[in-house]
Short mmCIF file of C-alpha atoms and ligand atoms in Angstrom, two decimals:
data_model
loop_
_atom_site.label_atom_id
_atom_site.label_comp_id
_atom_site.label_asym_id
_atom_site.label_seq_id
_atom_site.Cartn_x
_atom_site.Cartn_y
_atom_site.Cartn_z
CA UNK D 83 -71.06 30.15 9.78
CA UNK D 84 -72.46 31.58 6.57
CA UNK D 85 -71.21 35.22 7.08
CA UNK D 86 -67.38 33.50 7.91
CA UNK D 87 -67.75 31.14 4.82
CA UNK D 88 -68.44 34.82 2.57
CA UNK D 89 -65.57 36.39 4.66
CA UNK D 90 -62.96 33.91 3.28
CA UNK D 91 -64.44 33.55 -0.19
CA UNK D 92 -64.38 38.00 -0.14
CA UNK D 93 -60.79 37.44 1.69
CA UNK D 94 -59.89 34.98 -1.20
CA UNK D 95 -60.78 36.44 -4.09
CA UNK D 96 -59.22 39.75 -3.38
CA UNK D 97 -55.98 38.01 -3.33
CA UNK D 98 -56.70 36.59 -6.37
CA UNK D 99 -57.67 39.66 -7.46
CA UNK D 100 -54.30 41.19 -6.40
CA UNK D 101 -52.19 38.24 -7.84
CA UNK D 102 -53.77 38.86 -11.10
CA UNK D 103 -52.82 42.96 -10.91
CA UNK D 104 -49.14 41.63 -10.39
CA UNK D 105 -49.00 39.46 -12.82
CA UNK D 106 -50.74 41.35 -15.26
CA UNK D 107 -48.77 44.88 -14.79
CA UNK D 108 -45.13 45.40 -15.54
CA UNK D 109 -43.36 46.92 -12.29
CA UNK D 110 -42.37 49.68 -14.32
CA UNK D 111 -45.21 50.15 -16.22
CA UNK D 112 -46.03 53.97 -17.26
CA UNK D 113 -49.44 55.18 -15.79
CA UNK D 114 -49.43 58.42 -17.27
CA UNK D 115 -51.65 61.51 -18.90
CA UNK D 116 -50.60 63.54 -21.95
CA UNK D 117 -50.81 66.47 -22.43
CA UNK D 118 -49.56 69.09 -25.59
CA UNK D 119 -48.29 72.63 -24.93
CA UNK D 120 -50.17 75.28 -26.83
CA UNK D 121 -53.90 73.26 -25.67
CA UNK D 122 -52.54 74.14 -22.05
CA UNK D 123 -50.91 77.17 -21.99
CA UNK D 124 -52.41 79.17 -25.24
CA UNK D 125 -51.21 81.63 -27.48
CA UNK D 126 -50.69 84.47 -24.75
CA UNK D 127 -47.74 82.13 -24.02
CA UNK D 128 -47.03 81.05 -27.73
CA UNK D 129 -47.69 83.58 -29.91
CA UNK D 130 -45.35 82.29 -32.86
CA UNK D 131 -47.25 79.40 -32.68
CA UNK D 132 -48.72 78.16 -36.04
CA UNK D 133 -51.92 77.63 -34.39
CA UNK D 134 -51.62 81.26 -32.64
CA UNK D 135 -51.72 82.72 -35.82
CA UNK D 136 -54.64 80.30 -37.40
CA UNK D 137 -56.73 81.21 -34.40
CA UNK D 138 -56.02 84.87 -34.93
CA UNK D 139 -57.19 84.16 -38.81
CA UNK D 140 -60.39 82.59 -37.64
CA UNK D 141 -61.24 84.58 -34.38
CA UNK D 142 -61.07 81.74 -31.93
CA UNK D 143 -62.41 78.63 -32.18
CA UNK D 144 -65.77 76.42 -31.21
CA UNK D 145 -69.46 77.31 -30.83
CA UNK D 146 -68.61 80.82 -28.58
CA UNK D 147 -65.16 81.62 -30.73
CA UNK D 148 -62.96 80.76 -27.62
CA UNK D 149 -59.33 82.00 -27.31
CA UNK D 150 -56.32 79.75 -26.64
CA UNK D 151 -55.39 82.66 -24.68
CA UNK D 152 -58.03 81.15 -21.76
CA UNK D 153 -56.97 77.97 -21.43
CA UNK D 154 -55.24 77.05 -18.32
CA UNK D 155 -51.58 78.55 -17.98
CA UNK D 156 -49.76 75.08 -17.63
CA UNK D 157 -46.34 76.73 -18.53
CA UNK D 158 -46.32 78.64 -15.25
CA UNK D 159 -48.14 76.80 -12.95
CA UNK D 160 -46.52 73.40 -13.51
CA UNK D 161 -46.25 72.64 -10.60
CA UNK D 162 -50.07 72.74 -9.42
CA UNK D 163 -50.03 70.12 -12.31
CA UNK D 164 -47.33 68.14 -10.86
CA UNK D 165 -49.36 68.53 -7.40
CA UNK D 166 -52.30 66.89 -8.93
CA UNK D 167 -50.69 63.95 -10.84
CA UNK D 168 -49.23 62.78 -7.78
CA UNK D 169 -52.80 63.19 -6.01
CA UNK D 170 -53.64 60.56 -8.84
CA UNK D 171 -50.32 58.18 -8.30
CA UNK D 172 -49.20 59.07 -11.92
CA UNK D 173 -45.47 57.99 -12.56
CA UNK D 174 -45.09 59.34 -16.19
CA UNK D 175 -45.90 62.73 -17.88
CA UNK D 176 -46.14 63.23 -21.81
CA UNK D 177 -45.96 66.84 -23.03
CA UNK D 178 -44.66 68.91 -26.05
CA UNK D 179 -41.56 70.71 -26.35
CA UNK D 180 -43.15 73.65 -28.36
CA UNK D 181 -40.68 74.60 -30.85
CA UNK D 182 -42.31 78.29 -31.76
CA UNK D 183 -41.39 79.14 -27.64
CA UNK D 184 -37.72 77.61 -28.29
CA UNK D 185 -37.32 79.22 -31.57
CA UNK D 186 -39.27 81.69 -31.87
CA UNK D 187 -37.60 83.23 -35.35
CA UNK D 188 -35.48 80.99 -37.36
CA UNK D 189 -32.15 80.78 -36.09
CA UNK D 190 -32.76 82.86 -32.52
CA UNK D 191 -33.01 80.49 -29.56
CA UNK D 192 -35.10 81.38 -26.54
CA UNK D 193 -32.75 80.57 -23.53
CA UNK D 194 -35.55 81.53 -21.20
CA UNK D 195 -37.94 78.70 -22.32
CA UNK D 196 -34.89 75.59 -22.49
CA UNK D 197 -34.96 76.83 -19.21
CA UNK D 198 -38.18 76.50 -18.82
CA UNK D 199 -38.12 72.87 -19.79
CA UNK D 200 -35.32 72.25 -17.58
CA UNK D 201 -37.19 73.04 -14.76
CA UNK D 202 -39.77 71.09 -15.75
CA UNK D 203 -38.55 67.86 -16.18
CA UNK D 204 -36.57 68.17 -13.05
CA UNK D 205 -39.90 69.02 -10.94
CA UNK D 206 -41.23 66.09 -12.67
CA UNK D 207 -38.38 63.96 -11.91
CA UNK D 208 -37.84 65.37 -8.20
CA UNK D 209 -41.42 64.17 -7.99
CA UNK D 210 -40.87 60.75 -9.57
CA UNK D 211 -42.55 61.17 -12.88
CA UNK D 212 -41.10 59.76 -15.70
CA UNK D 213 -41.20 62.64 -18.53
CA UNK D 214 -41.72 61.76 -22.33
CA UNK D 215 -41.23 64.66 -24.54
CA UNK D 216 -43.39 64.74 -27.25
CA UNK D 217 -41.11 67.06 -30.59
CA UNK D 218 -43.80 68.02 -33.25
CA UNK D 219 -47.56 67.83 -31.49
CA UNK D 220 -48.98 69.95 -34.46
CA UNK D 221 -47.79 72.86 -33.40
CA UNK D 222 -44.44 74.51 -35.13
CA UNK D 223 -43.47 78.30 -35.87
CA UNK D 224 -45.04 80.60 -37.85
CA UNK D 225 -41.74 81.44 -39.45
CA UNK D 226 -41.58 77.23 -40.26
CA UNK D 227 -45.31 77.54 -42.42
CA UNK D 228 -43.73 80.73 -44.06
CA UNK D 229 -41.53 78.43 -45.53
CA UNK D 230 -43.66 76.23 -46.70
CA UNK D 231 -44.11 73.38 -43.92
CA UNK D 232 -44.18 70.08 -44.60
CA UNK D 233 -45.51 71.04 -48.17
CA UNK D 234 -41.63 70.75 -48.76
CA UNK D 235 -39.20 68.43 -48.46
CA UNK D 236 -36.13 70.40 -48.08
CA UNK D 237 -38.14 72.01 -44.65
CA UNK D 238 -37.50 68.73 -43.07
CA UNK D 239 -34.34 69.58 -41.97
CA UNK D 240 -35.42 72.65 -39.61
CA UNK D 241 -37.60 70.39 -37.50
CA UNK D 242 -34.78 67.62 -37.47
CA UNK D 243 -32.11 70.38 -36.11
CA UNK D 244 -34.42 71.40 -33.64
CA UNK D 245 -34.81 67.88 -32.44
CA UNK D 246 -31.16 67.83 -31.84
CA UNK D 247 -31.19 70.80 -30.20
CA UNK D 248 -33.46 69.88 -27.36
CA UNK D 249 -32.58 66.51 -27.50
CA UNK D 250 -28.72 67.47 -26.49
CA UNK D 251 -30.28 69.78 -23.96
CA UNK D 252 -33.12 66.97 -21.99
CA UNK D 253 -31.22 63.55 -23.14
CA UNK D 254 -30.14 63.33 -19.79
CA UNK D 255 -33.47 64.49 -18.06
CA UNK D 256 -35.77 62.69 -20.38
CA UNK D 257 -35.71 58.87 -21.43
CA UNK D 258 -38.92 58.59 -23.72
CA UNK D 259 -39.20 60.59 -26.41
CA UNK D 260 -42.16 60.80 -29.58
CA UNK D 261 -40.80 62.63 -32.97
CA UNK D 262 -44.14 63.64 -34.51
CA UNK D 263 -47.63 63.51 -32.65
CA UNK D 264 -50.16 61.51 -35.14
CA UNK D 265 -47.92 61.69 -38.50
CA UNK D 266 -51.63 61.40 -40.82
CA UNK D 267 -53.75 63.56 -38.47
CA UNK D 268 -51.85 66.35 -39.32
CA UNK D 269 -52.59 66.68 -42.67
CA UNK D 270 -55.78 65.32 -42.81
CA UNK D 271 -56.77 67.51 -40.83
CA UNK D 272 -55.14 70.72 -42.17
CA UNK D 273 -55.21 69.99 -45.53
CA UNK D 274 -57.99 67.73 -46.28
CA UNK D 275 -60.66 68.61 -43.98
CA UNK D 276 -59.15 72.19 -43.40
CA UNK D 277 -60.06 72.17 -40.07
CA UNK D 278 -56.69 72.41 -38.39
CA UNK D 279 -54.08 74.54 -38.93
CA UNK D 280 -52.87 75.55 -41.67
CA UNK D 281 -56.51 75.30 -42.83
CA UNK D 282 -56.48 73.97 -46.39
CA UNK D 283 -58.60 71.47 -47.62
CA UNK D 284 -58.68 70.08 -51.23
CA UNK D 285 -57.98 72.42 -54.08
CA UNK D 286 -56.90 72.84 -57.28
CA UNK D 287 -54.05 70.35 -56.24
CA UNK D 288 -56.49 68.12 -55.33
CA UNK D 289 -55.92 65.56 -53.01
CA UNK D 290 -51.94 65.81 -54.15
CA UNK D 291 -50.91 68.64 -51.15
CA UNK D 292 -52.23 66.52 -48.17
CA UNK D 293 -50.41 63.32 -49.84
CA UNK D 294 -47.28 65.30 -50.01
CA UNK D 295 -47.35 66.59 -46.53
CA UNK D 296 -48.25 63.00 -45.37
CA UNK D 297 -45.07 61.50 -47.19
CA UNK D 298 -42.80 64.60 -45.75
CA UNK D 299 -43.95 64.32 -42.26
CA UNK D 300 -43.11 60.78 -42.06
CA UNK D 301 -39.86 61.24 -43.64
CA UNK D 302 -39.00 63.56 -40.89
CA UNK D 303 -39.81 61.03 -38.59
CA UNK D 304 -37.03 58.86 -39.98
CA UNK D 305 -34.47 61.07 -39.95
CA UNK D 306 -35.23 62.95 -36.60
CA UNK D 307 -34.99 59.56 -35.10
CA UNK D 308 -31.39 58.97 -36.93
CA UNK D 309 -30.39 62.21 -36.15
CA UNK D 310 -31.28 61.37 -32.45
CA UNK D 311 -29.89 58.16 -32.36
CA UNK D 312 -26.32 58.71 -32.95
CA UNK D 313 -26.09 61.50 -30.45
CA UNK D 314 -24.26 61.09 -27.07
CA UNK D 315 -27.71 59.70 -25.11
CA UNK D 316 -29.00 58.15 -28.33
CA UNK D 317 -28.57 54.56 -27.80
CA UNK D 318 -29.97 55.03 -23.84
CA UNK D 319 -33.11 56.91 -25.06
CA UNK D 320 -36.62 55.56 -26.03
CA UNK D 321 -37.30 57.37 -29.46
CA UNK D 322 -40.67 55.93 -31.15
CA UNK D 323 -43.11 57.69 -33.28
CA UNK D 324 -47.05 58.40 -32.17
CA UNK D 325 -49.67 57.13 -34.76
CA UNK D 326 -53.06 57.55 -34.10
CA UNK D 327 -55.04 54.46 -35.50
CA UNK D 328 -58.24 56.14 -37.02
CA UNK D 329 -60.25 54.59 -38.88
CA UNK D 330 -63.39 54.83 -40.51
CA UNK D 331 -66.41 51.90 -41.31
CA UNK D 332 -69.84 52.72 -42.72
CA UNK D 333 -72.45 52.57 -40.87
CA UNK D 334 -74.26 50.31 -43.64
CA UNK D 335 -71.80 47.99 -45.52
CA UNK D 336 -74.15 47.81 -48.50
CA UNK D 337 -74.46 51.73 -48.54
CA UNK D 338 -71.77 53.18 -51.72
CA UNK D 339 -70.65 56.34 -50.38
CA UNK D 340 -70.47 55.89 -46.75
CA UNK D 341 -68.17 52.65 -47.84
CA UNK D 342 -66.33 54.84 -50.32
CA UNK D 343 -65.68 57.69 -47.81
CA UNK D 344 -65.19 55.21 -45.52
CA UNK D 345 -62.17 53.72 -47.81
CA UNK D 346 -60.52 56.72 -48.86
CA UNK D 347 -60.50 58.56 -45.21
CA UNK D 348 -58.76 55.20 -43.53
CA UNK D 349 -55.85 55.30 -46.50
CA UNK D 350 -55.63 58.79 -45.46
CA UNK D 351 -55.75 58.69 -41.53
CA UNK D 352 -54.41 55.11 -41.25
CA UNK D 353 -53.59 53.14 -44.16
CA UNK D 354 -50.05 54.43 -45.63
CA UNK D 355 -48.86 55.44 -42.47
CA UNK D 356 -49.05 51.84 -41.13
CA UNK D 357 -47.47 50.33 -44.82
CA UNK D 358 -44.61 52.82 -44.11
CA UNK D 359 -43.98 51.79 -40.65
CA UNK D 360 -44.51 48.07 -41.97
CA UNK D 361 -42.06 47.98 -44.93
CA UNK D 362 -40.93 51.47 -45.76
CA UNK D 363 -43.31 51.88 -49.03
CA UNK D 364 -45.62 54.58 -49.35
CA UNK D 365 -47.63 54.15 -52.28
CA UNK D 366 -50.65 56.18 -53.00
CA UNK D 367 -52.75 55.33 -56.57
CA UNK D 368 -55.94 57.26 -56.63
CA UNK D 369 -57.27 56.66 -60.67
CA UNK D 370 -60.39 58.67 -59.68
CA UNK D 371 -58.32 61.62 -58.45
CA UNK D 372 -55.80 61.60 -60.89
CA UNK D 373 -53.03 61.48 -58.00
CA UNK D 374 -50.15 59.18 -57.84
CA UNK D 375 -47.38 59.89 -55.09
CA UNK D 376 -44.69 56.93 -54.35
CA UNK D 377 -42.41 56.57 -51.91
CA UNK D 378 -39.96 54.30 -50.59
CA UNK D 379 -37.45 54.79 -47.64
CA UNK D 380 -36.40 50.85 -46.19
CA UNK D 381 -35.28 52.61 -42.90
CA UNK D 382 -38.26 53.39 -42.12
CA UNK D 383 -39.85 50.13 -40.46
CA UNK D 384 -36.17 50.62 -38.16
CA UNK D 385 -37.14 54.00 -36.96
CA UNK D 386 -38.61 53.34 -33.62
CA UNK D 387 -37.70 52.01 -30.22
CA UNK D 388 -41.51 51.76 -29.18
CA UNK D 389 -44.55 52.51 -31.18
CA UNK D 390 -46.45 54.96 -29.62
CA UNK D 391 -50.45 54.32 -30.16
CA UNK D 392 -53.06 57.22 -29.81
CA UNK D 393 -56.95 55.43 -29.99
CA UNK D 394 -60.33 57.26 -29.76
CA UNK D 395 -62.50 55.29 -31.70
CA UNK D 396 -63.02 53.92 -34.94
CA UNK D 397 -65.42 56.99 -36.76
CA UNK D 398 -68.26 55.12 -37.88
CA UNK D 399 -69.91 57.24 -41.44
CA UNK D 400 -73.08 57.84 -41.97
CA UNK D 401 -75.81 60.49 -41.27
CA UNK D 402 -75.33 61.95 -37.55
CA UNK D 403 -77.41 63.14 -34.69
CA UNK D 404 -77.98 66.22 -36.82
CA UNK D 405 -79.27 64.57 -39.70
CA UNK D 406 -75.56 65.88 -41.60
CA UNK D 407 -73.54 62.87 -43.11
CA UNK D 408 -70.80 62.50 -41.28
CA UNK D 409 -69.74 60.86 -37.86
CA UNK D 410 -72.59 58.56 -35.94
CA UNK D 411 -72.33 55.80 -34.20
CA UNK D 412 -74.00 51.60 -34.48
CA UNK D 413 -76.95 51.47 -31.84
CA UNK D 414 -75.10 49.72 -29.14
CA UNK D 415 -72.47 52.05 -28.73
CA UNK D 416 -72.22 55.01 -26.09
CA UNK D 417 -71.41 58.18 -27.80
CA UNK D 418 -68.54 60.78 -26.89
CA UNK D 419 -69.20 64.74 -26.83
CA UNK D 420 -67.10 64.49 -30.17
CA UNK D 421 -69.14 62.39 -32.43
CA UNK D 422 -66.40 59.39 -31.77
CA UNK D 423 -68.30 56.45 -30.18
CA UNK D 424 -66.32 54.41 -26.87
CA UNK D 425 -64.89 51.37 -28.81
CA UNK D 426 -62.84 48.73 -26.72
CA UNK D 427 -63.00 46.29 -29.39
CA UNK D 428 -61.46 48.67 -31.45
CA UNK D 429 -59.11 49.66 -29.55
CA UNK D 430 -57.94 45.82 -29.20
CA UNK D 431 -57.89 45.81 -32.82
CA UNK D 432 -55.55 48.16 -32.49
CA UNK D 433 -53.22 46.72 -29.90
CA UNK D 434 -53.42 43.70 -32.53
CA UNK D 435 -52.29 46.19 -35.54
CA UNK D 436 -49.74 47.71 -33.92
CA UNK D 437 -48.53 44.77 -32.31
CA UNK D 438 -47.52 43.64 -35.63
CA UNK D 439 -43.96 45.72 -35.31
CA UNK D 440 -42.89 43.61 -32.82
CA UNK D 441 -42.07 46.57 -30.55
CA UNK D 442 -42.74 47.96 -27.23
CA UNK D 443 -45.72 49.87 -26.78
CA UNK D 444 -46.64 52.39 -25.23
CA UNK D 445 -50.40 53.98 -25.35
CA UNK D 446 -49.76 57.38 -25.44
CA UNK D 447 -53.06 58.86 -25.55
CA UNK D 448 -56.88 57.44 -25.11
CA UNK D 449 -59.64 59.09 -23.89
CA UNK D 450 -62.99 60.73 -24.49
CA UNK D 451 -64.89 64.03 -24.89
CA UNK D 452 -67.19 63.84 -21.50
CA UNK D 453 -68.71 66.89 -20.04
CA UNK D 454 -70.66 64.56 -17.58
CA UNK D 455 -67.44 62.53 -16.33
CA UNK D 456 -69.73 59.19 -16.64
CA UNK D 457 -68.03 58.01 -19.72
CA UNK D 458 -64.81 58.81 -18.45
CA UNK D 459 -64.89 56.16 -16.16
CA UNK D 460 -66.59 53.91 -18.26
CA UNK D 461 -63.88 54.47 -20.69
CA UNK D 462 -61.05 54.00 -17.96
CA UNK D 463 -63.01 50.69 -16.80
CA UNK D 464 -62.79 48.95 -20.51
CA UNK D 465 -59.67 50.13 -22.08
CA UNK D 466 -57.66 49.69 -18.98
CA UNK D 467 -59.02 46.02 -19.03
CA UNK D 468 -58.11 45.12 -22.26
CA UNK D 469 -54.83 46.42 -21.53
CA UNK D 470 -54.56 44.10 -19.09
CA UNK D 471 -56.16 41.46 -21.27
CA UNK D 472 -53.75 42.53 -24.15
CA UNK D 473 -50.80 42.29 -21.81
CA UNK D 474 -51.64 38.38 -20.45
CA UNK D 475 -51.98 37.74 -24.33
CA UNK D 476 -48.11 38.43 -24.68
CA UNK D 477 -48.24 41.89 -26.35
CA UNK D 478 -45.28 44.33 -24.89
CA UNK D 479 -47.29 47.20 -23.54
CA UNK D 480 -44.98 49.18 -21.47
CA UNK D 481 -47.86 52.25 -20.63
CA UNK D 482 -50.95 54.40 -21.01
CA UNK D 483 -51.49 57.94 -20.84
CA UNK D 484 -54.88 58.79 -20.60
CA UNK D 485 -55.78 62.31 -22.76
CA UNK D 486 -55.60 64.37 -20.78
CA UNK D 487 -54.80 65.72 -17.55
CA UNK D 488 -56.58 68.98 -17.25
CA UNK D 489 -59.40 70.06 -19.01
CA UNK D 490 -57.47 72.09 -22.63
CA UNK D 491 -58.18 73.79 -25.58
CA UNK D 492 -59.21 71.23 -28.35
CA UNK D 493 -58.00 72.97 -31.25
CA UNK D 494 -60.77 73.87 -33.29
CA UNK D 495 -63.54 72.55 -30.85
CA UNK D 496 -62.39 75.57 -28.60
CA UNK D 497 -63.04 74.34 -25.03
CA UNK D 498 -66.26 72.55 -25.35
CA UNK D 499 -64.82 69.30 -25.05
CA UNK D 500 -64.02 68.21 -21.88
CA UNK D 501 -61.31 65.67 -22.06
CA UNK D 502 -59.69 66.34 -18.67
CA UNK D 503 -59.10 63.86 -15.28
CA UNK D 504 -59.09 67.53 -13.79
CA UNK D 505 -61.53 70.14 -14.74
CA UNK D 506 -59.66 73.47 -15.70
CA UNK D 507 -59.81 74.61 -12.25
CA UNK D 508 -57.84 72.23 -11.52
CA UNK D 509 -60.12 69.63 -9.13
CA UNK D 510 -59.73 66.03 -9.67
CA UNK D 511 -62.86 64.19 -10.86
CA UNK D 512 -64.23 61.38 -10.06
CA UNK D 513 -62.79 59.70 -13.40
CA UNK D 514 -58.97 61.00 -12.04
CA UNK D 515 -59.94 59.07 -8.47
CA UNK D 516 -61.11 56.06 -10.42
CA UNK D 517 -57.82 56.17 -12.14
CA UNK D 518 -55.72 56.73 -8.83
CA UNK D 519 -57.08 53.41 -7.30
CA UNK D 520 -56.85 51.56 -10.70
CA UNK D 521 -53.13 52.60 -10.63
CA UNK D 522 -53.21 51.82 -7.07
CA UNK D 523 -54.48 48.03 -7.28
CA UNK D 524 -52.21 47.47 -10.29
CA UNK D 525 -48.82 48.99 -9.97
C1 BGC I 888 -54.56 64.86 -30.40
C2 BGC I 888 -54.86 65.79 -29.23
C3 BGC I 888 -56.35 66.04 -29.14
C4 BGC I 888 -57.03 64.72 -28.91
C5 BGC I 888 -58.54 64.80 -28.69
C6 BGC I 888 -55.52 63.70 -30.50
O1 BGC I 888 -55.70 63.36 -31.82
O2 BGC I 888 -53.24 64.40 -30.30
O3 BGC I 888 -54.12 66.97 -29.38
O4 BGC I 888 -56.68 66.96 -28.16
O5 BGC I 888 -56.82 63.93 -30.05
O6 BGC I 888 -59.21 65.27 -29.79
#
């Protein structure tokens, strides 16, 4: 009598269980991976890459000096890739178009990789993945940082005319579409830190470069999505822009230069991105360095169909497991192999900020550096659930990509992080089966 009383309480909360997942999900919701072109297929395929040619400068990146050249060939052997996101139930595929393998020199298109791309997103579609094209993930040509980059204005207009280009060639293919991967990353990064390509950090300019290329970038992603908008396609197409919400808290409130850093990172990473987005004003007043850039373009909270939110963690400052200030963690969090602690509350945070657009979105990346696949799951467990959670609450989320599908090359980490559902031998771990019944129970 016991065991049959169990049986129907198992019986009936399953279907609870199960009415919950249907309520909860969209039908059509996007259960994806991301993924960016030169971290899976290297400079031996992109050698006009910018980051082909800042890898040459530093001879390859991370603890053993790794080449991009390594990393898994994703450009030809798509369709293993394809293989194993349907093993996993995925319905939606982010990548980069990578504009040095398109246009290689200024002005000289590579028919061989549209091509490419064709064939692509018509495996992917054939196999009934929804693609989303991703048109600036930090990577551009060489011949583009010859120019200047984003240190100038008037450059704006190459990366907006190859947007058009690909966008008249894939409208039809691809629905969802990002402008510019992580808008402050970039040049926080690359000109502030100098850890990414182009590899400048603070000069004689000062703080004033990365502030400039902040404000350009930004501006592109205005007028790419205009540009993109009135083509034929334009109206039918998703076009939003990917903003990674990063920020950084001391670890001691009361301590004054963790808090300081603390402050002035977030404006960087965060901050005047979000105030663009918000109201179009971009307004940086440092008295202490001597900087003041302002901005203002009132198209720019219209700019996007969805917003696209990237979350790792929020970088907590203070003095590390190496005694060097910089990233730790508070003592009940579970660290990542990238100094960025797992954060659920933060990521609902950021659900909340972003939220604040009133606009689909979509979460196009989240995941964590795991070389023991433990927090992977742990990671898929809690963010998935406040997705969920997020979702019941009435906030549009319309998908998540999980970062990333195979194991890559993490820029200047090389490939000691281990980000992937798939190790780079392409086997599925046990964090990519967790995510294929999650998908399963909820789609
Ligand atoms: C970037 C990815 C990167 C990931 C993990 C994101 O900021 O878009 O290219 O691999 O973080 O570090």
């Amino acid at each position: 009598m016991q065991k049959r009383i169990m049986s129907l309480l198992i019986i009936a909360l399953s279907l609870l269980n199960n009415l919950n997942a249907i309520a909860l999900f969209p039908k059509d919701f996007k259960w994806g991976a991301a993924i960016a072109e030169f971290q899976n297929s290297g400079a031996l395929r992109l050698p006009h890459s910018n980051w082909a040619h800042f890898e040459e400068k530093n001879k390859g990146f991370g603890r053993h000096k790794d080449r991009s050249e390594y990393s898994i060939n994703h450009w030809d052997d798509y369709k293993k890739d394809i293989e194993l996101m349907k093993k996993m139930k995925l319905n939606s595929f982010r990548f980069s178009l990578d504009w040095s393998s398109i246009e290689p020199k200024q002005g000289e298109i590579n028919q061989e990789a549209l091509e490419h791309y064709h064939n692509l997103s018509d495996a992917l579609i054939a196999a009934g993945i929804t693609p989303m094209a991703t048109l600036h993930h930090f990577t551009h040509p060489q011949w583009f940082d010859d120019l200047g980059g984003f240190e100038k204005e008037e450059n704006i207009v190459h990366l907006v005319n190859f947007s058009k280009l690909v966008f008249k060639q894939y409208s039809s293919k691809i629905p969802l579409w990002c402008t510019i991967n992580e808008p402050a990353i970039y040049p926080f990064s690359g000109y502030l830190i100098g850890i990414h390509s182009p590899g400048k950090s603070m000069g004689s300019d000062g703080i004033r470069k990365c502030v400039t290329v902040l404000k350009n970038i930004l501006e592109a992603h205005v007028q790419i999505y205009e540009a993109l908008k009135v083509l034929p396609g334009g109206q039918e197409a998703q076009i939003g822009i990917v903003h990674n919400v990063l920020k950084f808290t001391p670890r001691y409130s009361w301590e004054p230069v963790e808090s300081l850093l603390s402050s002035f990172f977030t404006t960087i990473t965060n901050d005047l991105a979000m105030q663009f987005f918000k109201d179009g004003t971009f307004d940086y007043n440092s008295m202490l360095l001597f900087t003041s850039i302002n901005h203002k373009n009132p198209r720019a909270p219209h700019s996007f169909d969805f917003f696209g939110l990237n979350y790792y963690a929020t970088v907590v400052a203070g003095f590390n497991r190496e005694n060097i200030f910089g990233a730790t963690k508070f003592p009940h969090q579970i660290m990542g192999d990238m100094d960025l602690p797992l954060d659920p509350q933060g990521f609902a945070q950021a659900l909340e900020d972003v939220a604040q657009f009133g606009k689909p979105i979509y979460v196009t990346e989240n995941g964590v550096a795991d070389d023991t696949d433990v927090r992977r799951r742990i990671v898929l467990d809690e963010y998935l659930t406040v997705i969920k959670n997020k979702i019941a609450s009435g906030i549009d989320i319309r998908g998540y990509y999980h970062w990333t599908l195979i194991d890559n090359y993490e820029w200047h980490n090389g490939f000691d992080p281990k980000f992937g559902l798939c190790s780079a031998d392409r086997i599925i771990r046990a964090s990519g089966h967790k995510y294929r019944e999650f998908i399963e129970k909820n789609k």
